[in-house]
Tab-separated table of C-alpha atoms in Angstrom:
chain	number	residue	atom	x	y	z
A	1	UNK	CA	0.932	46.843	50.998
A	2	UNK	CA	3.140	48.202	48.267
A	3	UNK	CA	3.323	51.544	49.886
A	4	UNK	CA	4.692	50.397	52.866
A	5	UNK	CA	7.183	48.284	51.515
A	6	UNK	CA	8.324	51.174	49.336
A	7	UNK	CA	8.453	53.403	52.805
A	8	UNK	CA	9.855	50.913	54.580
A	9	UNK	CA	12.840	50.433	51.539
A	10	UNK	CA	13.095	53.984	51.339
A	11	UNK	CA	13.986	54.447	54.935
A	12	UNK	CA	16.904	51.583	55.056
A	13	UNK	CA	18.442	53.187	51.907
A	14	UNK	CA	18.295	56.552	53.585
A	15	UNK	CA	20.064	55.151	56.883
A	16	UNK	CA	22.546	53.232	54.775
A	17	UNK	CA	23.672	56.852	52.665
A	18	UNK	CA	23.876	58.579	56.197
A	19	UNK	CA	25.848	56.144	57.548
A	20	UNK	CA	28.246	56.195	54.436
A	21	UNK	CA	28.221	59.488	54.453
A	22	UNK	CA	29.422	59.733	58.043
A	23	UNK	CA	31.910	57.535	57.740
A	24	UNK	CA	33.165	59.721	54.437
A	25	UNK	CA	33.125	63.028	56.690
A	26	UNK	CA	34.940	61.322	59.491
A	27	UNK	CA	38.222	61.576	56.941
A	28	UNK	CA	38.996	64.787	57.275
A	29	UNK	CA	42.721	64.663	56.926
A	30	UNK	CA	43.842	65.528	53.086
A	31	UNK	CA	46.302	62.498	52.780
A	32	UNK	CA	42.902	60.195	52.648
A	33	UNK	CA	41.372	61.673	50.321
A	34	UNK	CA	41.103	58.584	48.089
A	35	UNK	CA	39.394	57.070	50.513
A	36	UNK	CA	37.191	59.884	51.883
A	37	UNK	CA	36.323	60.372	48.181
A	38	UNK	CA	35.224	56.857	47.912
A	39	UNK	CA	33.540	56.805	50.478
A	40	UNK	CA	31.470	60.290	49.416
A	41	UNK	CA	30.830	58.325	45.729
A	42	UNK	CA	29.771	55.455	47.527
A	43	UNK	CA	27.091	57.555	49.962
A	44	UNK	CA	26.352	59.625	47.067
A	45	UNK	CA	25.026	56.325	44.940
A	46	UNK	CA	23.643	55.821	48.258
A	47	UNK	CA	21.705	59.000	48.158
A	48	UNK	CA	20.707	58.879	44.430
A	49	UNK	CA	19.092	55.280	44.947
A	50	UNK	CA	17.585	56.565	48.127
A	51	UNK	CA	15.616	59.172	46.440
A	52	UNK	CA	14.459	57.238	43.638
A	53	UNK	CA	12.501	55.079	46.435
A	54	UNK	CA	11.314	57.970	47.849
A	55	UNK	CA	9.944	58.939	44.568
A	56	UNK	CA	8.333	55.925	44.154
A	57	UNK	CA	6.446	56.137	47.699
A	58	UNK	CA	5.431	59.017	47.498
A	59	UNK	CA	3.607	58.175	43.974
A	60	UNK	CA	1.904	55.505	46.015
A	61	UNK	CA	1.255	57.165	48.931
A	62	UNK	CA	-2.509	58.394	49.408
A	63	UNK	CA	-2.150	59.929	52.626
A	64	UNK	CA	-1.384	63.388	52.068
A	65	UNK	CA	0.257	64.119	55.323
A	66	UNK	CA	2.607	61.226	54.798
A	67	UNK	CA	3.268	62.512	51.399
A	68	UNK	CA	4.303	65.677	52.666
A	69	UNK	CA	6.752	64.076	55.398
A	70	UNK	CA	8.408	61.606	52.465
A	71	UNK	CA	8.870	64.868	50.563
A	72	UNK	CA	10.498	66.261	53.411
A	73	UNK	CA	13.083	63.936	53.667
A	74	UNK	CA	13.604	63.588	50.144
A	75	UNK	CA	14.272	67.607	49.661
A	76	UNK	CA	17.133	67.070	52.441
A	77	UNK	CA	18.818	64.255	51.556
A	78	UNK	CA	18.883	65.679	47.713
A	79	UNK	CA	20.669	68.956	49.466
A	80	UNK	CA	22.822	66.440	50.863
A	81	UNK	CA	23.863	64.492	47.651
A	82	UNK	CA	24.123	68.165	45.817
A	83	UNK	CA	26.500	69.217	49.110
A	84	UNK	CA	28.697	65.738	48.027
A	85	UNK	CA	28.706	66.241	44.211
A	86	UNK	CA	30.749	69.859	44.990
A	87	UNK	CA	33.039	68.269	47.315
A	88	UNK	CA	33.412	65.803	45.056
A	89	UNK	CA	34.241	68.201	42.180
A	90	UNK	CA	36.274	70.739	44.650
A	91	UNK	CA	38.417	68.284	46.244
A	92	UNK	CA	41.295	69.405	48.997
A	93	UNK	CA	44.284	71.023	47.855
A	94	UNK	CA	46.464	68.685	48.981
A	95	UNK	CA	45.014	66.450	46.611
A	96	UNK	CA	44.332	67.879	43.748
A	97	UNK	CA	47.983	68.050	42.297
A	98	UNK	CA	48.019	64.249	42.630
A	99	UNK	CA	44.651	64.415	40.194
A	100	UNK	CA	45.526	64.985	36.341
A	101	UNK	CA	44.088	68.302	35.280
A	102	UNK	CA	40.173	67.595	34.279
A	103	UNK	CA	40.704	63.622	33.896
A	104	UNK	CA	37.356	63.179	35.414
A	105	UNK	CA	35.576	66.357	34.071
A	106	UNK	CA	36.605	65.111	30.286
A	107	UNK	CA	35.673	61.452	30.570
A	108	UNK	CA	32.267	62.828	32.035
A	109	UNK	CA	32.038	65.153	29.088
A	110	UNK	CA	33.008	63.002	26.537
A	111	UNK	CA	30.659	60.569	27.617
A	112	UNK	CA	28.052	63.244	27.655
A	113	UNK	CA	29.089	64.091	23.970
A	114	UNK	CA	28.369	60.579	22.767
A	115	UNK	CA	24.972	60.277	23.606
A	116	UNK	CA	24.316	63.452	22.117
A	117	UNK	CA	26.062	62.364	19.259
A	118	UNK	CA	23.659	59.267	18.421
A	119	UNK	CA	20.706	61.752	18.171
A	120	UNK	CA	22.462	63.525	14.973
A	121	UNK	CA	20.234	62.474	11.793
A	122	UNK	CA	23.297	61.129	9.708
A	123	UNK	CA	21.432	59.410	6.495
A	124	UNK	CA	18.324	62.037	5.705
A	125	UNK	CA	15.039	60.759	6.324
A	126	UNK	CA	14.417	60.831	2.507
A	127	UNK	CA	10.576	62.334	2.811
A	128	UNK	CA	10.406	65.248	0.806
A	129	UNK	CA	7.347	68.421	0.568
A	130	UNK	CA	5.767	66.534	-1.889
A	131	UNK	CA	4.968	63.322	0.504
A	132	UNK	CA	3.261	65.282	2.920
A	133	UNK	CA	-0.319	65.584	1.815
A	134	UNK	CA	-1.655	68.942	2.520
A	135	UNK	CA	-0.451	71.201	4.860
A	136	UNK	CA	0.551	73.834	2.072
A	137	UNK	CA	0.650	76.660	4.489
A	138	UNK	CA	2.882	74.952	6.959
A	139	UNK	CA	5.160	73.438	4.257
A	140	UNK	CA	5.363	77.458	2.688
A	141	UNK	CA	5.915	78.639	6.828
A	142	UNK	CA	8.795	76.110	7.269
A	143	UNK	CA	10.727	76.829	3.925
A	144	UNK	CA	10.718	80.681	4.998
A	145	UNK	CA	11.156	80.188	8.710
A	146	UNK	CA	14.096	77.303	8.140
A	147	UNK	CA	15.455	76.130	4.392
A	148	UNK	CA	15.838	79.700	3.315
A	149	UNK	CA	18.155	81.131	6.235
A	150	UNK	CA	20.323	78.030	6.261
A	151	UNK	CA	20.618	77.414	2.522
A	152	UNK	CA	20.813	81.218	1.369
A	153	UNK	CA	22.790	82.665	4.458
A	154	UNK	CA	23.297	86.234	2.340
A	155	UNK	CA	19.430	87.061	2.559
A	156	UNK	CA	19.216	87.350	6.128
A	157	UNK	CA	22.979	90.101	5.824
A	158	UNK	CA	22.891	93.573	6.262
A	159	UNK	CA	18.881	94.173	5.352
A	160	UNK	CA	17.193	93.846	9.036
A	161	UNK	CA	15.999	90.572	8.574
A	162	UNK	CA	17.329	88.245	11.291
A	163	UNK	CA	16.132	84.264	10.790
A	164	UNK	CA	14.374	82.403	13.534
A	165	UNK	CA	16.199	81.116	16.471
A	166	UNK	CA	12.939	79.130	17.667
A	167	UNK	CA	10.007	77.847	16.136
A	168	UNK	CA	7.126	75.562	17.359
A	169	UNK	CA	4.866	73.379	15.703
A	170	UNK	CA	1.875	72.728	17.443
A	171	UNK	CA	-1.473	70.788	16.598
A	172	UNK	CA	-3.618	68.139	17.386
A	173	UNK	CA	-1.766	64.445	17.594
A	174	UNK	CA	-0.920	62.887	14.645
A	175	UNK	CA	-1.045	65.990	12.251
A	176	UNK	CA	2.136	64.916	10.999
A	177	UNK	CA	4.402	67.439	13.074
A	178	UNK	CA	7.336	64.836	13.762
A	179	UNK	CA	6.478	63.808	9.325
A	180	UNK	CA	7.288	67.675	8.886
A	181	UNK	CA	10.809	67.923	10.768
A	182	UNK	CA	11.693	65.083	8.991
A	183	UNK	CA	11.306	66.606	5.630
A	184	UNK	CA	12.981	69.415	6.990
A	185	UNK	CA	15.886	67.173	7.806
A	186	UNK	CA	15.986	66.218	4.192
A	187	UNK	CA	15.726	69.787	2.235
A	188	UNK	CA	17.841	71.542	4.616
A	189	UNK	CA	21.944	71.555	4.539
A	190	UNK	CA	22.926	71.389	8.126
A	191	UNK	CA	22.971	69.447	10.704
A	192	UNK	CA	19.756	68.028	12.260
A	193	UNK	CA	19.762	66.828	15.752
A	194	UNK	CA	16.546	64.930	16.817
A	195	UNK	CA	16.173	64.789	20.530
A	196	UNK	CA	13.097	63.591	23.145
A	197	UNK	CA	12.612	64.334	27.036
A	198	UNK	CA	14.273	60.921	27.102
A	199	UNK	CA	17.363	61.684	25.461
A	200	UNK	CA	17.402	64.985	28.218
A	201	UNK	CA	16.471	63.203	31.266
A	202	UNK	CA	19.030	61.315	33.636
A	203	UNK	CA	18.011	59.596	36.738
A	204	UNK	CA	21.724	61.365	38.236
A	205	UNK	CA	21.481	64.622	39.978
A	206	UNK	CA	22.919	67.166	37.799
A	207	UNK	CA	23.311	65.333	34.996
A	208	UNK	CA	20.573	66.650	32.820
A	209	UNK	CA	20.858	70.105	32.406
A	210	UNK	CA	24.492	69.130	31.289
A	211	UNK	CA	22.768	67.410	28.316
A	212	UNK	CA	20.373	70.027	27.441
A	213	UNK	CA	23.730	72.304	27.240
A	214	UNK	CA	26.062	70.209	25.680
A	215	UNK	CA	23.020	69.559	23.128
A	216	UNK	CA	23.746	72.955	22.051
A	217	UNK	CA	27.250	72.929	22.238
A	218	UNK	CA	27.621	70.296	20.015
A	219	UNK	CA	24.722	72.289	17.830
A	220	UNK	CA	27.258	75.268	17.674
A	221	UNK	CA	29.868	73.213	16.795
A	222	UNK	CA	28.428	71.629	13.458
A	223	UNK	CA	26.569	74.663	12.723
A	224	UNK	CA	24.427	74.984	10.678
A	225	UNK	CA	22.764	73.160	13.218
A	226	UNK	CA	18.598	72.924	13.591
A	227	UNK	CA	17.497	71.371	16.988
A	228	UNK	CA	14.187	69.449	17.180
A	229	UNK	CA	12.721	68.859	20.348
A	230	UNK	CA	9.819	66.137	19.899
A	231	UNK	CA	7.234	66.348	22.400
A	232	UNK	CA	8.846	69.452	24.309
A	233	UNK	CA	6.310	69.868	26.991
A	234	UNK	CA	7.170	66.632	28.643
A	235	UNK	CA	10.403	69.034	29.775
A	236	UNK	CA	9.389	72.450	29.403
A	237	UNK	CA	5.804	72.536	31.246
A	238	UNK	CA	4.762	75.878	33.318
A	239	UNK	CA	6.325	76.239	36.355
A	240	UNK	CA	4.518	75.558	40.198
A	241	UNK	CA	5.171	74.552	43.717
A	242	UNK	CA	4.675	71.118	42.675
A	243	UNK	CA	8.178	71.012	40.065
A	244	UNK	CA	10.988	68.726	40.983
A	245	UNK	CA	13.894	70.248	41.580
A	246	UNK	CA	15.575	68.940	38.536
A	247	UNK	CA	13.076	69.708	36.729
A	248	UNK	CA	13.085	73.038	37.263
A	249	UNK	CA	16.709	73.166	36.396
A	250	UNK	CA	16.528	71.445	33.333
A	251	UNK	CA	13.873	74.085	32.504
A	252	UNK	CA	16.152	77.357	33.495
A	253	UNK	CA	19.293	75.473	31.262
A	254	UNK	CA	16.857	75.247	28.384
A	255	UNK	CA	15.866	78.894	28.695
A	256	UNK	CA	19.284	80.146	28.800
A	257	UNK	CA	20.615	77.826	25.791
A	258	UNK	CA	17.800	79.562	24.488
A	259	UNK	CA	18.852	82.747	24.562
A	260	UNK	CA	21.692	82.598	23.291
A	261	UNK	CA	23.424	84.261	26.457
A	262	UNK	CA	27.498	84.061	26.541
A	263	UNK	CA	26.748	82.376	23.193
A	264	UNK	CA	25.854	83.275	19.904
A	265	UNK	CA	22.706	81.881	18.351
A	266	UNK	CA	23.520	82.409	14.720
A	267	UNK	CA	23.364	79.413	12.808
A	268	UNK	CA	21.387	77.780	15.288
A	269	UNK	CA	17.670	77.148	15.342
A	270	UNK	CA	15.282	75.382	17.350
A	271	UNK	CA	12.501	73.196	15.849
A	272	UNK	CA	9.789	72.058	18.794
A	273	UNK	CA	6.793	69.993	18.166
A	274	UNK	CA	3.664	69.686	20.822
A	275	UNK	CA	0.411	68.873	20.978
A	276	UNK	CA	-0.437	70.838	24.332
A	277	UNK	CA	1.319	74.387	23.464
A	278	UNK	CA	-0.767	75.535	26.701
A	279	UNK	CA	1.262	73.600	29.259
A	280	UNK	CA	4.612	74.778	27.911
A	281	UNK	CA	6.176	77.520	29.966
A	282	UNK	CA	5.262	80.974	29.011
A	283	UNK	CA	9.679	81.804	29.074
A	284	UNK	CA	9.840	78.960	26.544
A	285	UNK	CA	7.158	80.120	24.058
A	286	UNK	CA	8.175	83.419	23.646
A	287	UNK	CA	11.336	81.853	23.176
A	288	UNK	CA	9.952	79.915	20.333
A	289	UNK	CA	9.098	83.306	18.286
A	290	UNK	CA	7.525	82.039	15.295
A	291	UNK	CA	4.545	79.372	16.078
A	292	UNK	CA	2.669	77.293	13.260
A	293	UNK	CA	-0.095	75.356	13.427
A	294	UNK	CA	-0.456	72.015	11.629
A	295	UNK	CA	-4.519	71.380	11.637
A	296	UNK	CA	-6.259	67.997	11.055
A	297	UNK	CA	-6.181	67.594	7.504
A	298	UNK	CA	-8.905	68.936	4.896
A	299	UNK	CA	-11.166	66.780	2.386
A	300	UNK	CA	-8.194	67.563	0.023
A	301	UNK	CA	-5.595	66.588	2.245
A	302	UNK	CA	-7.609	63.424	3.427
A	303	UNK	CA	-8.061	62.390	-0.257
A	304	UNK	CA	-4.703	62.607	-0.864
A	305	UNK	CA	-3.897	60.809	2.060
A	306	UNK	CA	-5.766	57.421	1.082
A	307	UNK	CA	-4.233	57.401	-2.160
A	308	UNK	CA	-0.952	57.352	-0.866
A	309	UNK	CA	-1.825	54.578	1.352
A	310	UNK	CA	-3.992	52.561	-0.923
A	311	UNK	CA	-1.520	52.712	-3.468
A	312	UNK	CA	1.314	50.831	-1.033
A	313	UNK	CA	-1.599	48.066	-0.795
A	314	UNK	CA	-0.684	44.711	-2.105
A	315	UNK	CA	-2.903	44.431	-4.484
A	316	UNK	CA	-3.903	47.283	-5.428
A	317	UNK	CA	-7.693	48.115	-4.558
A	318	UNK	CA	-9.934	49.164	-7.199
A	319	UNK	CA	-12.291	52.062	-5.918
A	320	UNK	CA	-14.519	53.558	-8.089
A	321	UNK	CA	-14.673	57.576	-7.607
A	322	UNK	CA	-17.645	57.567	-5.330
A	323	UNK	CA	-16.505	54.986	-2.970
A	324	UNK	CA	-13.415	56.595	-2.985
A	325	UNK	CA	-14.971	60.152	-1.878
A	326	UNK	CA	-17.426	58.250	0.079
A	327	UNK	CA	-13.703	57.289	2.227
A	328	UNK	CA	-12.875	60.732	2.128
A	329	UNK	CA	-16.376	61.926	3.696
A	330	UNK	CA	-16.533	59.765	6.826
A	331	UNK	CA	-12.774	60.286	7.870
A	332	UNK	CA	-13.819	63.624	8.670
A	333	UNK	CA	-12.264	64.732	11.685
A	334	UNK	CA	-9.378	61.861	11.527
A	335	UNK	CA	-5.890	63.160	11.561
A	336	UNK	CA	-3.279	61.763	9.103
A	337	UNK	CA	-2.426	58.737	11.750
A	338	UNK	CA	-5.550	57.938	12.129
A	339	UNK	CA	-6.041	56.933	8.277
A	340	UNK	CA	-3.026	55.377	8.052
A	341	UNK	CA	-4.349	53.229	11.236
A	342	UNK	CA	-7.510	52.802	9.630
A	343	UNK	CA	-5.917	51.328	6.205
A	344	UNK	CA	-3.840	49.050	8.428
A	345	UNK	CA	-6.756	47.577	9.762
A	346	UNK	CA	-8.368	46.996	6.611
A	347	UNK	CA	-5.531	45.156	4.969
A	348	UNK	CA	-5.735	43.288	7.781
A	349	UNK	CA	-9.637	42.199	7.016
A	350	UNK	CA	-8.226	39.059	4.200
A	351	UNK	CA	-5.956	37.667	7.149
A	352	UNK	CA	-9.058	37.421	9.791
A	353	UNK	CA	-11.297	36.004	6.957
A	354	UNK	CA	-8.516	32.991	6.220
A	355	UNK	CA	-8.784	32.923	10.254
A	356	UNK	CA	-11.811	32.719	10.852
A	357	UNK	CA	-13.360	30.537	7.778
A	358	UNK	CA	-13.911	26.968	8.675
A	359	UNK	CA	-13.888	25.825	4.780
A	360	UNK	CA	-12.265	26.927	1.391
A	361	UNK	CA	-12.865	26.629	-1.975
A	362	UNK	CA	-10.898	26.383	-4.930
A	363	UNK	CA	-10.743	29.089	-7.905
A	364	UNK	CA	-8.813	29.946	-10.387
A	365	UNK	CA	-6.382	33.622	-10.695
A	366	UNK	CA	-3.963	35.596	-12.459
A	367	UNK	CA	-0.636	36.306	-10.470
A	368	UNK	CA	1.861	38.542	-11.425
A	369	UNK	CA	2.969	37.454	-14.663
A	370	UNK	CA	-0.642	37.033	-15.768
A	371	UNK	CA	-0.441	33.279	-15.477
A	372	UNK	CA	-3.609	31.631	-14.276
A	373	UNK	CA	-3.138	29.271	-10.658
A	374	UNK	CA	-5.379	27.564	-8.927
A	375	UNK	CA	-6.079	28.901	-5.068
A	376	UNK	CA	-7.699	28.395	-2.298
A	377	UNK	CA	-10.206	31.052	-1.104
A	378	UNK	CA	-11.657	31.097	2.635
A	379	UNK	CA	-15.763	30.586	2.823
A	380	UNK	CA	-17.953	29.497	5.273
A	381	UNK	CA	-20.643	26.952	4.088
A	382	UNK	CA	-24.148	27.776	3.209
């Protein structure tokens, strides 16, 4: 029933940005352009809302013939809104004296600027090398790949060697990938811009490969600049029939940002983290020229791990050695979000005993100042 009603919804928004857009092309004479460009906003809103319900039905939609029809539509009237959005920004000549000289264009940009802004790290993350257990070889990788170029510039000048302009961490989830950028947020000196697909994506036609480039823009501007790109093959997956067509502009935008072209790429690099490295484009990996793998962490690493998690426990627990290494035998295979899951839950094992106990009994303990109080402990009777 939902299918329908998303057909049916998607249809009366489609007549209702024809119609608008009609009446828009029916001004033809310059004079009206205020209204004719109204009208073309108007219809293109239309359009944009229109396609979103398309969207929508055709996720629904389990006929596959009926798919293919909704698609249909949907690729025309997006031609349609794309054919509006360059009238829109090529308006008659008659007109475009009476328009200040890139009013629009600069409130659009400007606007775009300040939501790239908010994803500049201002305070550092304060996590340093020595709070990430493990890893050694990736910590050793990063402070050659990144903190070296940026903080000792005069290496990397006249001897052949040329720093990064794209590295990828990739690994299993919860290896501590997104832990790592952060310390490299704190050790480096520059500028560290922390972006998601979400912070790329608009629902507006167009719109997003503008913030994938003025991302970099505003990179080159406070250069030293390091880009990381959590999660970067939620944008940036291989290429097929079945891409949107955004999508696959986004995509091309990212490549070319990439490269540097019409643009120089020094003081620039790009940090991407992903757990699926073999659904990101091929274009974009080789782009990414130096790739290091963060692993599930070893016995060592997992040791260290539960220490530094035990010891934010309130108490502290006592283990003795054995039960500790006991801890650090059966987490085998977790990754370093897993443990930290796995202490949650148990300091969460005192709260479901005062839940669940239906009596208590009282006893006698030291608190903090080594004062003995009396205290009620859960039990359940005998």
């Amino acid at each position: 029933m939902a299918t329908v009603d998303f057909k049916a919804k998607a249809i009366e928004k489609a007549r209702i940005a024809t119609e608008l857009d009609k009446e828009a092309t029916a001004l033809k004479d310059p004079v009206d352009w205020e209204k004719q460009r109204d009208k073309y906003e108007e219809a293109l809103h239309a359009y944009r809302t229109c396609l979103d319900t398309f969207m929508t039905a055709m996720k629904w939609e389990k006929n596959p013939n009926i798919t293919a029809q909704l698609r249909k539509f949907a690729k025309e009237y997006m031609e349609r809104a794309e054919k509006i959005q360059e009238i829109l920004k090529d308006p008659p000549k008659a007109k475009k004296a009476a328009v200040p000289a890139g009013g629009d264009s600069e409130k659009e940009k400007s606007r775009m600027r300040d939501a790239i802004q908010s994803a500049i790290v201002q305070e550092k993350p304060n996590v340093r090398w020595e709070d990430i257990a493990g890893l050694e070889q990736a910590k050793e990788a990063l402070k050659e790949a990144v903190i070296l170029p940026i903080n000792f510039p005069q290496l990397f000048q006249g001897s052949g060697r040329k720093p990064w302009s794209g590295i990828m961490l990739y690994g299993p989830p919860g290896t501590g990938k997104s832990f790592l950028a952060k310390a490299v947020a704190t050790e480096a000196s520059a500028t560290f811009l922390s972006v998601s697909s979400a912070d790329l994506t608009s629902k507006w036609l167009g719109e997003s490969e503008k913030l994938v480039k003025m991302l970099f823009e505003t990179a080159r501007e406070q250069k030293p600049s390091i880009i990381f790109i959590d999660e970067i093959d939620s944008i940036a997956t291989s290429r097929n029939d079945s891409d949107s067509e955004s999508g696959r502009r986004i995509k091309t935008e990212l490549l070319v940002q990439m490269d540097g072209l019409g643009n120089s790429l020094e003081g620039l690099l790009v940090l991407c983290a992903t757990n699926l490295p073999w659904a990101i484009d091929s274009a974009v990996r080789r782009r990414c020229q130096r790739r290091i793998y963060i692993p599930l962490p070893d016995e060592r690493a997992r040791r260290r791990l539960l220490e530094i998690h035990l010891a934010k426990m309130d108490p502290k627990p006592s283990l003795e050695p054995e039960q500790l290494q006991t801890l650090v035998s059966r987490t085998e295979g977790f990754s370093g979000s897993d443990i930290a899951v796995l202490i949650r839950d148990a300091v969460m094992e005192p709260v479901r005993r005062c839940q669940d106990a239906q009596a208590f009994k009282r006893v006698m303990v030291k608190n903090a100042e080594g004062v003995e109080e009396e205290r009620l402990m859960p039990c359940s009777p005998s």
